[in-house]
XYZ file of N, CA and C in Angstrom:
621
model
N 148.919 27.798 60.188
C 148.317 29.130 60.198
C 148.966 29.969 61.291
N 149.370 31.178 60.918
C 149.977 32.081 61.883
C 148.990 32.429 62.993
N 149.498 32.495 64.232
C 148.621 32.744 65.376
C 147.887 34.069 65.245
N 148.564 35.107 64.789
C 147.931 36.427 64.689
C 146.802 36.420 63.669
N 146.987 35.671 62.570
C 145.929 35.557 61.556
C 144.740 34.792 62.133
N 145.032 33.698 62.828
C 143.968 32.909 63.461
C 143.187 33.755 64.459
N 143.888 34.496 65.290
C 143.230 35.320 66.305
C 142.357 36.396 65.654
N 142.852 37.030 64.600
C 142.076 38.058 63.901
C 140.806 37.468 63.295
N 140.917 36.253 62.756
C 139.751 35.595 62.163
C 138.701 35.282 63.213
N 139.126 34.752 64.369
C 138.178 34.390 65.419
C 137.500 35.635 65.991
N 138.257 36.695 66.180
C 137.671 37.949 66.673
C 136.625 38.458 65.679
N 136.961 38.418 64.388
C 136.019 38.858 63.360
C 134.766 38.006 63.370
N 134.929 36.683 63.452
C 133.768 35.794 63.450
C 132.922 35.983 64.701
N 133.582 36.106 65.843
C 132.856 36.267 67.099
C 132.054 37.567 67.099
N 132.663 38.642 66.583
C 131.996 39.944 66.571
C 130.862 39.983 65.555
N 131.093 39.401 64.388
C 130.091 39.484 63.339
C 129.117 38.322 63.321
N 129.616 37.124 63.606
C 128.777 35.946 63.486
C 127.890 35.671 64.674
N 128.245 36.210 65.841
C 127.468 35.916 67.036
C 126.683 37.112 67.558
N 126.670 38.201 66.791
C 125.741 39.281 67.108
C 124.349 38.821 66.679
N 123.283 39.382 67.276
C 121.935 38.883 66.974
C 121.598 38.926 65.487
N 121.535 37.777 64.902
C 121.186 37.611 63.499
C 120.288 36.399 63.361
N 120.076 35.888 62.149
C 119.167 34.753 61.959
C 119.510 33.532 62.804
N 120.787 33.132 62.888
C 121.159 31.934 63.655
C 120.885 32.121 65.141
N 121.240 33.280 65.658
C 120.994 33.569 67.081
C 119.498 33.611 67.363
N 118.740 34.274 66.502
C 117.298 34.394 66.723
C 116.605 33.030 66.665
N 117.054 32.158 65.751
C 116.471 30.817 65.679
C 116.760 30.037 66.955
N 117.979 30.127 67.453
C 118.353 29.411 68.682
C 117.593 29.943 69.882
N 117.513 31.250 70.005
C 116.799 31.867 71.131
C 115.331 31.502 71.100
N 114.713 31.610 69.932
C 113.296 31.278 69.813
C 113.043 29.805 70.130
N 113.929 28.921 69.667
C 113.771 27.491 69.966
C 113.890 27.229 71.457
N 114.798 27.936 72.128
C 114.970 27.764 73.571
C 113.736 28.232 74.326
N 113.167 29.340 73.890
C 111.957 29.853 74.546
C 110.791 28.889 74.373
N 110.677 28.271 73.198
C 109.529 27.411 72.921
C 109.706 26.003 73.463
N 110.937 25.458 73.333
C 111.119 24.042 73.610
C 112.135 23.736 74.709
N 112.884 24.733 75.174
C 113.861 24.516 76.222
C 115.294 24.512 75.708
N 116.234 24.558 76.667
C 117.648 24.690 76.340
C 118.172 23.521 75.521
N 117.893 22.294 75.943
C 118.455 21.124 75.271
C 117.965 21.027 73.832
N 116.687 21.314 73.614
C 116.154 21.267 72.254
C 116.787 22.349 71.380
N 117.099 23.507 71.971
C 117.682 24.610 71.204
C 119.095 24.305 70.729
N 119.766 23.355 71.371
C 121.109 22.984 70.935
C 121.103 22.283 69.574
N 119.975 21.703 69.199
C 119.889 20.996 67.922
C 120.007 21.955 66.732
N 119.204 23.037 66.664
C 119.449 23.974 65.563
C 120.827 24.620 65.637
N 121.355 24.813 66.845
C 122.705 25.359 66.981
C 123.730 24.417 66.345
N 123.567 23.117 66.571
C 124.475 22.146 65.960
C 124.284 22.103 64.444
N 123.043 22.312 63.998
C 122.792 22.379 62.558
C 123.507 23.553 61.918
N 123.471 24.700 62.596
C 124.194 25.880 62.115
C 125.688 25.585 62.021
N 126.223 24.939 63.051
C 127.652 24.624 63.076
C 128.034 23.667 61.949
N 127.173 22.692 61.673
C 127.454 21.772 60.576
C 127.438 22.510 59.240
N 126.474 23.408 59.071
C 126.413 24.195 57.834
C 127.663 25.054 57.672
N 128.197 25.548 58.792
C 129.452 26.307 58.715
C 130.577 25.465 58.118
N 130.615 24.187 58.477
C 131.653 23.302 57.940
C 131.501 23.150 56.429
N 130.253 23.121 55.968
C 130.014 23.061 54.519
C 130.521 24.330 53.848
N 130.191 25.488 54.457
C 130.646 26.768 53.907
C 132.174 26.835 53.864
N 132.822 26.395 54.939
C 134.294 26.444 54.986
C 134.885 25.549 53.893
N 134.306 24.366 53.707
C 134.797 23.453 52.674
C 134.647 24.069 51.282
N 133.503 24.707 51.043
C 133.279 25.347 49.748
C 134.229 26.520 49.540
N 134.461 27.277 50.621
C 135.377 28.416 50.523
C 136.796 27.949 50.236
N 137.208 26.880 50.929
C 138.567 26.358 50.724
C 138.746 25.813 49.317
N 137.670 25.262 48.777
C 137.741 24.723 47.424
C 137.557 25.757 46.341
N 137.253 26.991 46.736
C 137.082 28.058 45.755
C 135.736 28.074 45.076
N 134.799 27.208 45.517
C 133.500 27.111 44.857
C 132.698 28.393 45.029
N 132.683 28.927 46.251
C 131.898 30.136 46.509
C 132.478 31.321 45.749
N 133.798 31.386 45.697
C 134.435 32.491 44.974
C 134.089 32.444 43.489
N 134.028 31.237 42.932
C 133.647 31.092 41.527
C 132.204 31.541 41.319
N 131.316 31.121 42.256
C 129.911 31.525 42.152
C 129.762 33.034 42.234
N 130.631 33.670 43.027
C 130.554 35.120 43.202
C 130.898 35.867 41.921
N 131.576 35.186 40.984
C 131.915 35.830 39.719
C 130.763 35.777 38.728
N 129.690 35.064 39.100
C 128.506 34.974 38.235
C 127.364 35.702 38.953
N 127.163 36.988 38.660
C 126.189 37.794 39.414
C 124.787 37.191 39.439
N 124.332 36.637 38.315
C 122.976 36.084 38.274
C 122.831 34.917 39.242
N 123.831 34.020 39.285
C 123.796 32.885 40.203
C 123.845 33.354 41.644
N 124.690 34.347 41.921
C 124.809 34.864 43.281
C 123.491 35.484 43.734
N 122.852 36.249 42.840
C 121.564 36.874 43.181
C 120.485 35.817 43.411
N 120.515 34.760 42.614
C 119.539 33.683 42.778
C 119.710 33.003 44.132
N 120.958 32.741 44.530
C 121.220 32.138 45.836
C 120.721 33.037 46.958
N 120.913 34.340 46.811
C 120.471 35.276 47.838
C 118.953 35.269 47.961
N 118.250 35.289 46.822
C 116.776 35.319 46.849
C 116.231 34.043 47.490
N 116.800 32.892 47.118
C 116.361 31.625 47.721
C 116.609 31.646 49.223
N 117.777 32.136 49.613
C 118.108 32.211 51.033
C 117.175 33.116 51.812
N 116.889 34.280 51.267
C 115.978 35.211 51.939
C 114.591 34.593 52.068
N 114.131 33.934 51.014
C 112.813 33.293 51.071
C 112.738 32.235 52.156
N 113.783 31.428 52.291
C 113.804 30.384 53.311
C 113.783 30.990 54.711
N 114.563 32.048 54.930
C 114.622 32.661 56.255
C 113.313 33.370 56.585
N 112.672 33.979 55.599
C 111.355 34.584 55.834
C 110.339 33.517 56.245
N 110.435 32.330 55.645
C 109.545 31.228 56.019
C 109.810 30.794 57.456
N 111.093 30.697 57.854
C 111.415 30.346 59.229
C 110.891 31.397 60.208
N 110.996 32.665 59.834
C 110.494 33.739 60.695
C 108.981 33.612 60.873
N 108.290 33.267 59.799
C 106.835 33.074 59.894
C 106.508 31.923 60.846
N 107.285 30.838 60.768
C 107.064 29.708 61.663
C 107.311 30.102 63.118
N 108.310 30.943 63.343
C 108.618 31.385 64.701
C 107.420 32.081 65.336
N 106.707 32.853 64.549
C 105.581 33.630 65.070
C 104.342 32.766 65.260
N 104.168 31.753 64.412
C 102.902 31.012 64.389
C 102.961 29.602 64.961
N 104.109 29.178 65.508
C 104.206 27.779 65.945
C 103.949 27.575 67.427
N 103.484 28.592 68.128
C 103.103 28.419 69.517
C 104.232 28.659 70.493
N 103.926 28.606 71.787
C 104.902 28.875 72.839
C 104.914 27.739 73.851
N 105.956 27.736 74.663
C 106.122 26.687 75.665
C 105.306 27.014 76.911
N 104.671 26.002 77.477
C 104.004 26.125 78.766
C 104.837 25.345 79.770
N 105.431 26.020 80.743
C 106.344 25.366 81.676
C 105.643 24.386 82.605
N 104.341 24.394 82.581
C 103.605 23.409 83.383
C 103.440 22.099 82.630
N 103.983 22.039 81.400
C 103.939 20.797 80.638
C 102.767 20.673 79.715
N 102.032 21.768 79.486
C 100.844 21.695 78.652
C 101.029 22.476 77.351
N 102.265 22.801 77.002
C 102.502 23.661 75.858
C 102.599 22.894 74.553
N 103.111 23.608 73.545
C 103.234 23.047 72.218
C 104.229 21.893 72.233
N 103.943 20.861 71.442
C 104.818 19.693 71.393
C 106.137 20.056 70.713
N 107.221 19.474 71.210
C 108.533 19.716 70.627
C 108.652 18.968 69.303
N 109.103 19.640 68.232
C 109.293 18.951 66.950
C 110.351 17.853 67.080
N 110.443 17.031 66.064
C 111.440 15.970 66.071
C 112.845 16.556 66.097
N 113.792 15.779 66.600
C 115.179 16.232 66.632
C 115.689 16.526 65.232
N 115.297 15.677 64.286
C 115.756 15.859 62.909
C 115.271 17.188 62.339
N 114.021 17.542 62.660
C 113.472 18.798 62.133
C 114.193 20.001 62.734
N 114.446 19.961 64.028
C 115.160 21.073 64.669
C 116.577 21.196 64.118
N 117.243 20.058 63.971
C 118.605 20.051 63.441
C 118.632 20.585 62.011
N 117.665 20.131 61.202
C 117.605 20.545 59.801
C 117.303 22.034 59.667
N 116.521 22.582 60.597
C 116.213 24.007 60.519
C 117.477 24.845 60.661
N 118.391 24.408 61.526
C 119.656 25.116 61.679
C 120.524 25.012 60.435
N 120.581 23.810 59.854
C 121.367 23.625 58.628
C 120.812 24.494 57.505
N 119.492 24.407 57.305
C 118.869 25.161 56.217
C 119.035 26.654 56.373
N 118.851 27.135 57.594
C 118.981 28.568 57.826
C 120.389 29.059 57.505
N 121.410 28.365 57.994
C 122.778 28.850 57.798
C 123.235 28.706 56.356
N 122.806 27.664 55.678
C 123.150 27.523 54.266
C 122.476 28.594 53.419
N 121.307 29.075 53.887
C 120.563 30.081 53.136
C 120.882 31.505 53.568
N 121.704 31.646 54.587
C 121.956 32.955 55.197
C 122.910 33.785 54.338
N 122.468 34.939 53.818
C 123.388 35.793 53.035
C 124.595 36.257 53.838
N 124.427 36.415 55.156
C 125.572 36.791 55.990
C 126.668 35.734 55.912
N 126.272 34.460 55.927
C 127.249 33.372 55.826
C 127.906 33.369 54.454
N 127.129 33.667 53.420
C 127.679 33.739 52.071
C 128.781 34.784 51.986
N 128.542 35.936 52.605
C 129.537 37.011 52.579
C 130.767 36.625 53.387
N 130.560 36.146 54.624
C 131.701 35.842 55.494
C 132.546 34.701 54.944
N 131.887 33.574 54.665
C 132.648 32.387 54.265
C 133.079 32.452 52.800
N 132.277 33.109 51.973
C 132.596 33.136 50.556
C 133.521 34.253 50.129
N 133.360 35.431 50.748
C 134.103 36.599 50.285
C 135.184 37.066 51.246
N 135.059 36.731 52.537
C 136.034 37.208 53.526
C 137.003 36.102 53.946
N 136.469 34.937 54.268
C 137.311 33.848 54.778
C 138.474 33.478 53.851
N 138.266 33.382 52.517
C 139.391 32.970 51.659
C 140.629 33.845 51.792
N 140.454 35.108 52.181
C 141.612 35.991 52.309
C 142.488 35.610 53.506
N 141.997 34.756 54.402
C 142.765 34.343 55.572
C 143.580 33.079 55.317
N 143.373 32.439 54.171
C 144.175 31.257 53.844
C 145.561 31.698 53.368
N 146.570 30.991 53.819
C 147.958 31.274 53.438
C 148.360 30.304 52.332
N 148.551 30.828 51.122
C 148.860 29.971 49.975
C 150.236 29.334 50.077
N 151.097 29.851 50.962
C 152.461 29.325 51.062
C 152.562 28.124 52.003
N 151.474 27.792 52.677
C 151.473 26.655 53.600
C 150.375 25.677 53.202
N 150.461 24.405 53.614
C 149.441 23.413 53.245
C 148.042 23.866 53.652
N 147.088 23.635 52.762
C 145.729 24.115 52.983
C 144.971 23.290 54.014
N 145.138 21.972 53.985
C 144.336 21.093 54.839
C 144.479 21.410 56.329
N 145.694 21.587 56.872
C 145.783 21.939 58.295
C 145.092 23.272 58.625
N 145.170 24.225 57.708
C 144.497 25.500 57.936
C 142.978 25.321 58.004
N 142.464 24.517 57.092
C 141.022 24.252 57.077
C 140.596 23.562 58.368
N 141.391 22.593 58.832
C 141.067 21.865 60.062
C 141.042 22.808 61.264
N 142.037 23.692 61.351
C 142.091 24.649 62.463
C 140.895 25.590 62.413
N 140.559 26.091 61.227
C 139.436 27.015 61.083
C 138.119 26.323 61.420
N 137.944 25.095 60.953
C 136.713 24.349 61.242
C 136.530 24.163 62.744
N 137.597 23.717 63.415
C 137.514 23.480 64.857
C 137.258 24.787 65.605
N 137.972 25.829 65.247
C 137.864 27.101 65.963
C 136.483 27.724 65.796
N 135.978 27.724 64.574
C 134.675 28.338 64.320
C 133.561 27.504 64.933
N 133.691 26.177 64.909
C 132.670 25.327 65.524
C 132.595 25.568 67.030
N 133.743 25.600 67.692
C 133.767 25.844 69.142
C 133.207 27.226 69.460
N 133.610 28.233 68.694
C 133.129 29.599 68.929
C 131.627 29.698 68.713
N 131.149 29.100 67.620
C 129.714 29.148 67.302
C 128.886 28.460 68.376
N 129.286 27.246 68.762
C 128.516 26.503 69.750
C 128.541 27.190 71.113
N 129.674 27.773 71.480
C 129.746 28.504 72.748
C 128.773 29.671 72.750
N 128.810 30.463 71.700
C 127.941 31.641 71.638
C 126.471 31.269 71.588
N 126.104 30.328 70.727
C 124.692 29.951 70.603
C 124.193 29.243 71.865
N 125.052 28.449 72.506
C 124.655 27.807 73.767
C 124.400 28.851 74.850
N 125.217 29.880 74.865
C 125.020 30.958 75.837
C 123.694 31.666 75.602
N 123.399 31.969 74.348
C 122.114 32.588 74.016
C 120.951 31.679 74.409
N 121.082 30.379 74.136
C 120.017 29.434 74.469
C 119.797 29.356 75.972
N 120.879 29.352 76.742
C 120.762 29.296 78.200
C 120.092 30.552 78.750
N 120.452 31.704 78.220
C 119.833 32.959 78.673
C 118.351 32.988 78.333
N 118.002 32.523 77.125
C 116.596 32.500 76.728
C 115.789 31.549 77.595
N 116.369 30.383 77.903
C 115.681 29.414 78.753
C 115.475 29.985 80.157
N 116.488 30.704 80.657
C 116.360 31.328 81.979
C 115.268 32.390 81.975
N 115.178 33.149 80.891
C 114.121 34.160 80.778
C 112.745 33.501 80.763
N 112.634 32.402 80.002
C 111.350 31.707 79.915
C 110.906 31.189 81.278
N 111.841 30.738 82.082
C 111.505 30.216 83.403
C 111.216 31.334 84.402
N 111.880 32.456 84.193
C 111.648 33.588 85.096
C 110.303 34.252 84.807
N 110.011 34.387 83.529
C 108.743 35.004 83.126
C 107.837 33.886 82.620
N 107.219 33.166 83.540
C 106.428 31.993 83.182
C 105.063 32.426 82.650
N 105.118 33.050 81.485
C 103.913 33.579 80.870
C 104.010 33.334 79.370
N 103.092 32.550 78.787
C 103.162 32.273 77.353
C 103.163 33.538 76.498
N 102.499 34.588 76.968
C 102.452 35.820 76.175
C 103.833 36.451 76.060
N 104.681 36.274 77.098
C 106.046 36.793 77.029
C 106.810 36.130 75.892
N 106.742 34.791 75.825
C 107.444 34.068 74.765
C 106.878 34.419 73.393
N 105.554 34.597 73.325
C 104.931 34.941 72.050
C 105.455 36.266 71.523
N 105.472 37.281 72.393
C 105.958 38.588 71.964
C 107.449 38.569 71.695
N 108.186 37.795 72.477
C 109.629 37.681 72.225
C 109.875 37.032 70.869
N 109.088 36.001 70.547
C 109.236 35.351 69.245
C 108.939 36.318 68.108
N 107.945 37.176 68.313
C 107.609 38.162 67.285
C 108.754 39.149 67.088
N 109.348 39.573 68.189
C 110.491 40.494 68.096
C 111.673 39.797 67.443
N 111.924 38.542 67.855
C 113.038 37.785 67.283
C 112.842 37.576 65.787
N 111.615 37.255 65.378
C 111.333 37.069 63.956
C 111.546 38.368 63.186
N 111.135 39.481 63.786
C 111.326 40.786 63.139
C 112.807 41.101 62.971
N 113.603 40.809 64.017
C 115.039 41.035 63.934
C 115.692 40.121 62.899
N 115.207 38.880 62.817
C 115.728 37.947 61.829
C 115.479 38.480 60.419
N 114.245 38.942 60.177
C 113.891 39.476 58.861
C 114.714 40.731 58.559
N 114.822 41.622 59.553
C 115.585 42.855 59.350
C 117.045 42.543 59.040
N 117.612 41.563 59.752
C 119.008 41.206 59.558
C 119.255 40.659 58.160
N 118.383 39.763 57.710
C 118.616 39.146 56.406
C 118.351 40.141 55.287
N 117.384 41.047 55.455
C 117.138 42.059 54.431
C 118.292 43.053 54.362
N 118.852 43.385 55.531
C 120.024 44.261 55.530
C 121.202 43.573 54.840
N 121.378 42.292 55.128
C 122.465 41.544 54.482
C 122.268 41.512 52.974
N 121.023 41.325 52.541
C 120.732 41.311 51.114
C 121.053 42.664 50.491
N 120.635 43.731 51.170
C 120.906 45.075 50.657
C 122.397 45.373 50.615
N 123.099 45.030 51.695
C 124.520 45.362 51.766
C 125.337 44.586 50.747
N 124.946 43.336 50.469
C 125.722 42.550 49.514
C 125.458 42.988 48.080
N 124.346 43.669 47.840
C 124.107 44.185 46.497
C 124.991 45.396 46.205
N 125.587 45.941 47.293
C 126.476 47.090 47.113
C 127.910 46.656 46.814
N 128.174 45.323 46.920
C 129.550 44.840 46.706
C 129.933 44.890 45.228
């Protein structure tokens, strides 16, 4: 993969993929409720889901699905429904008490799975990995090395950005040791998550 193409892809992903959206809001909310280390689990789930998206994009599966409007619309509706459910959980699942008396941390598997499910259902990911990423593949060079470079680069970028968000959220939770702060922050984060996914749904219907 040409360096300039790789750099353009990473800049695009960093600018679009790490701005506050469903993945960022899930990580931030998890950090506020359960702490920094626990928030890394949904972040890793998001990163794993990205690898699935990249594999599907490289194989042309997403592009084929995009040629069937009914299937694409069905995937979007299922994705929006899943993210709306996650937003509801964010608001109603309680807040962390730094004195050790707060809500119990869910299992690692559940936190990890929430990240996978969210990113697989995210219309933003469908657009980026399904409709934009394939244009960065160079048909004149072997595909596998390009896929490996993209997987590694996007995973490192995603984990760096989400870890930074998680650390900032954890610092805020410790600075403002008030459960009501986390509760209201979760409500705002859930609202932003819903707004982001609805905007993504609207914008992709214009394609």
